[in-house]
């Protein structure tokens, strides 16, 4: 076509595709979410009520129970997943499994001592 490119090449195509995805997400997700948030400050009749809707929502007992249940189940599943991951790492031959960041220095010291003794942990 006489050297005329119909589509940009290489990284330019990627940038255009990313821009289209961001635009699509903005229109299909962020815009409706912003409209929903704006409507939260009004009652059913369209009268501005400020934060009253939020106070009413957060004062319901069902919300407190729901939040408690969510946190409880999250904690249980997180502990189960961590225990499973640690067991799998140990079974795969890991010398150390650090389950909390506070133990990192301790484990690094052990590794350095073993390396100084000629081991290859």
PDB file of C-alpha atoms in Angstrom:
ATOM      1  CA  UNK A   1       0.000   0.000   0.000  1.00  0.00           C
ATOM      2  CA  UNK A   2       2.754   2.429  -0.866  1.00  0.00           C
ATOM      3  CA  UNK A   3       4.191   2.376   2.677  1.00  0.00           C
ATOM      4  CA  UNK A   4       1.002   3.669   4.344  1.00  0.00           C
ATOM      5  CA  UNK A   5       0.214   1.796   7.557  1.00  0.00           C
ATOM      6  CA  UNK A   6      -3.440   1.274   8.348  1.00  0.00           C
ATOM      7  CA  UNK A   7      -2.655   0.231  11.926  1.00  0.00           C
ATOM      8  CA  UNK A   8       0.238   1.404  14.067  1.00  0.00           C
ATOM      9  CA  UNK A   9       2.873  -1.235  14.702  1.00  0.00           C
ATOM     10  CA  UNK A  10       4.329  -2.682  17.905  1.00  0.00           C
ATOM     11  CA  UNK A  11       3.952  -0.817  21.164  1.00  0.00           C
ATOM     12  CA  UNK A  12       1.569   1.749  19.711  1.00  0.00           C
ATOM     13  CA  UNK A  13      -1.032  -0.992  19.183  1.00  0.00           C
ATOM     14  CA  UNK A  14      -0.593  -2.112  22.779  1.00  0.00           C
ATOM     15  CA  UNK A  15      -1.055   1.427  24.048  1.00  0.00           C
ATOM     16  CA  UNK A  16      -4.239   1.864  22.008  1.00  0.00           C
ATOM     17  CA  UNK A  17      -5.632  -1.450  23.251  1.00  0.00           C
ATOM     18  CA  UNK A  18      -4.859  -0.535  26.865  1.00  0.00           C
ATOM     19  CA  UNK A  19      -6.513   2.847  26.353  1.00  0.00           C
ATOM     20  CA  UNK A  20      -9.613   1.140  24.948  1.00  0.00           C
ATOM     21  CA  UNK A  21      -9.789  -1.271  27.889  1.00  0.00           C
ATOM     22  CA  UNK A  22      -9.411   1.575  30.403  1.00  0.00           C
ATOM     23  CA  UNK A  23     -12.082   3.575  28.609  1.00  0.00           C
ATOM     24  CA  UNK A  24     -14.391   0.561  28.508  1.00  0.00           C
ATOM     25  CA  UNK A  25     -13.925  -0.133  32.206  1.00  0.00           C
ATOM     26  CA  UNK A  26     -14.442   3.517  33.050  1.00  0.00           C
ATOM     27  CA  UNK A  27     -17.703   3.667  31.156  1.00  0.00           C
ATOM     28  CA  UNK A  28     -19.066   0.273  32.220  1.00  0.00           C
ATOM     29  CA  UNK A  29     -17.908   0.161  35.859  1.00  0.00           C
ATOM     30  CA  UNK A  30     -16.743   3.478  37.256  1.00  0.00           C
ATOM     31  CA  UNK A  31     -19.479   5.679  35.820  1.00  0.00           C
ATOM     32  CA  UNK A  32     -22.381   3.573  37.169  1.00  0.00           C
ATOM     33  CA  UNK A  33     -20.561   3.234  40.498  1.00  0.00           C
ATOM     34  CA  UNK A  34     -20.191   7.011  40.751  1.00  0.00           C
ATOM     35  CA  UNK A  35     -23.882   7.470  39.933  1.00  0.00           C
ATOM     36  CA  UNK A  36     -24.848   4.928  42.584  1.00  0.00           C
ATOM     37  CA  UNK A  37     -22.682   6.659  45.181  1.00  0.00           C
ATOM     38  CA  UNK A  38     -24.205  10.037  44.327  1.00  0.00           C
ATOM     39  CA  UNK A  39     -27.726   8.609  44.717  1.00  0.00           C
ATOM     40  CA  UNK A  40     -26.842   7.351  48.201  1.00  0.00           C
ATOM     41  CA  UNK A  41     -27.211  10.905  49.505  1.00  0.00           C
ATOM     42  CA  UNK A  42     -30.870  11.108  48.475  1.00  0.00           C
ATOM     43  CA  UNK A  43     -33.996   9.339  49.749  1.00  0.00           C
ATOM     44  CA  UNK A  44     -36.590   7.515  47.640  1.00  0.00           C
ATOM     45  CA  UNK A  45     -38.425  10.741  46.840  1.00  0.00           C
ATOM     46  CA  UNK A  46     -35.285  12.479  45.595  1.00  0.00           C
ATOM     47  CA  UNK A  47     -34.886  14.649  48.703  1.00  0.00           C
ATOM     48  CA  UNK A  48     -31.263  15.275  49.763  1.00  0.00           C
ATOM     49  CA  UNK A  49     -30.628  13.577  53.131  1.00  0.00           C
ATOM     50  CA  UNK A  50     -26.837  13.801  53.416  1.00  0.00           C
ATOM     51  CA  UNK A  51     -25.291  10.975  55.433  1.00  0.00           C
ATOM     52  CA  UNK A  52     -28.577   9.760  56.967  1.00  0.00           C
ATOM     53  CA  UNK A  53     -28.751   6.758  54.620  1.00  0.00           C
ATOM     54  CA  UNK A  54     -25.233   5.735  55.642  1.00  0.00           C
ATOM     55  CA  UNK A  55     -26.003   6.070  59.355  1.00  0.00           C
ATOM     56  CA  UNK A  56     -29.154   3.975  58.945  1.00  0.00           C
ATOM     57  CA  UNK A  57     -27.289   1.304  57.001  1.00  0.00           C
ATOM     58  CA  UNK A  58     -24.343   0.991  59.384  1.00  0.00           C
ATOM     59  CA  UNK A  59     -26.598   0.884  62.448  1.00  0.00           C
ATOM     60  CA  UNK A  60     -28.420  -2.293  61.353  1.00  0.00           C
ATOM     61  CA  UNK A  61     -27.607  -5.372  63.479  1.00  0.00           C
ATOM     62  CA  UNK A  62     -27.539  -7.594  60.396  1.00  0.00           C
ATOM     63  CA  UNK A  63     -24.586  -5.633  59.024  1.00  0.00           C
ATOM     64  CA  UNK A  64     -22.563  -6.140  62.211  1.00  0.00           C
ATOM     65  CA  UNK A  65     -23.292  -9.884  62.128  1.00  0.00           C
ATOM     66  CA  UNK A  66     -22.410 -10.055  58.445  1.00  0.00           C
ATOM     67  CA  UNK A  67     -19.113  -8.264  59.059  1.00  0.00           C
ATOM     68  CA  UNK A  68     -18.316 -10.600  61.958  1.00  0.00           C
ATOM     69  CA  UNK A  69     -19.071 -13.678  59.841  1.00  0.00           C
ATOM     70  CA  UNK A  70     -16.964 -12.366  56.957  1.00  0.00           C
ATOM     71  CA  UNK A  71     -13.950 -11.687  59.161  1.00  0.00           C
ATOM     72  CA  UNK A  72     -14.311 -15.050  60.931  1.00  0.00           C
ATOM     73  CA  UNK A  73     -14.497 -17.064  57.702  1.00  0.00           C
ATOM     74  CA  UNK A  74     -11.651 -15.031  56.191  1.00  0.00           C
ATOM     75  CA  UNK A  75      -9.425 -15.765  59.178  1.00  0.00           C
ATOM     76  CA  UNK A  76     -10.247 -19.482  59.096  1.00  0.00           C
ATOM     77  CA  UNK A  77      -9.634 -19.885  55.388  1.00  0.00           C
ATOM     78  CA  UNK A  78      -6.433 -17.837  55.527  1.00  0.00           C
ATOM     79  CA  UNK A  79      -5.048 -20.035  58.318  1.00  0.00           C
ATOM     80  CA  UNK A  80      -6.014 -23.182  56.440  1.00  0.00           C
ATOM     81  CA  UNK A  81      -4.386 -21.957  53.223  1.00  0.00           C
ATOM     82  CA  UNK A  82      -1.202 -20.947  55.061  1.00  0.00           C
ATOM     83  CA  UNK A  83      -0.979 -24.326  56.779  1.00  0.00           C
ATOM     84  CA  UNK A  84      -1.528 -26.096  53.457  1.00  0.00           C
ATOM     85  CA  UNK A  85       1.132 -23.988  51.740  1.00  0.00           C
ATOM     86  CA  UNK A  86       3.643 -24.591  54.549  1.00  0.00           C
ATOM     87  CA  UNK A  87       3.023 -28.346  54.421  1.00  0.00           C
ATOM     88  CA  UNK A  88       3.472 -28.418  50.653  1.00  0.00           C
ATOM     89  CA  UNK A  89       6.684 -26.388  50.837  1.00  0.00           C
ATOM     90  CA  UNK A  90       8.115 -28.684  53.519  1.00  0.00           C
ATOM     91  CA  UNK A  91       7.101 -31.763  51.533  1.00  0.00           C
ATOM     92  CA  UNK A  92       8.865 -30.301  48.498  1.00  0.00           C
ATOM     93  CA  UNK A  93      12.078 -30.078  50.495  1.00  0.00           C
ATOM     94  CA  UNK A  94      12.141 -26.482  51.703  1.00  0.00           C
ATOM     95  CA  UNK A  95      14.714 -26.048  54.475  1.00  0.00           C
ATOM     96  CA  UNK A  96      12.761 -23.223  56.061  1.00  0.00           C
ATOM     97  CA  UNK A  97       9.213 -21.939  55.822  1.00  0.00           C
ATOM     98  CA  UNK A  98       8.770 -18.446  57.190  1.00  0.00           C
ATOM     99  CA  UNK A  99       5.202 -18.104  58.392  1.00  0.00           C
ATOM    100  CA  UNK A 100       5.505 -14.519  59.613  1.00  0.00           C
ATOM    101  CA  UNK A 101       7.750 -11.642  58.615  1.00  0.00           C
ATOM    102  CA  UNK A 102       8.995 -11.195  62.196  1.00  0.00           C
ATOM    103  CA  UNK A 103      10.949 -14.450  61.922  1.00  0.00           C
ATOM    104  CA  UNK A 104      12.806 -13.454  58.750  1.00  0.00           C
ATOM    105  CA  UNK A 105      15.939 -12.169  60.531  1.00  0.00           C
ATOM    106  CA  UNK A 106      16.104 -15.313  62.675  1.00  0.00           C
ATOM    107  CA  UNK A 107      15.917 -17.586  59.643  1.00  0.00           C
ATOM    108  CA  UNK A 108      18.465 -15.513  57.699  1.00  0.00           C
ATOM    109  CA  UNK A 109      20.878 -15.789  60.648  1.00  0.00           C
ATOM    110  CA  UNK A 110      20.430 -19.585  60.679  1.00  0.00           C
ATOM    111  CA  UNK A 111      21.080 -19.774  56.943  1.00  0.00           C
ATOM    112  CA  UNK A 112      24.218 -17.630  57.269  1.00  0.00           C
ATOM    113  CA  UNK A 113      25.523 -19.836  60.132  1.00  0.00           C
ATOM    114  CA  UNK A 114      24.919 -22.992  58.090  1.00  0.00           C
ATOM    115  CA  UNK A 115      26.653 -21.478  55.058  1.00  0.00           C
ATOM    116  CA  UNK A 116      29.612 -20.417  57.234  1.00  0.00           C
ATOM    117  CA  UNK A 117      29.837 -24.024  58.442  1.00  0.00           C
ATOM    118  CA  UNK A 118      30.104 -25.179  54.824  1.00  0.00           C
ATOM    119  CA  UNK A 119      26.510 -26.388  54.418  1.00  0.00           C
ATOM    120  CA  UNK A 120      24.348 -25.518  51.429  1.00  0.00           C
ATOM    121  CA  UNK A 121      20.869 -24.913  52.799  1.00  0.00           C
TER     122      UNK A 121
END
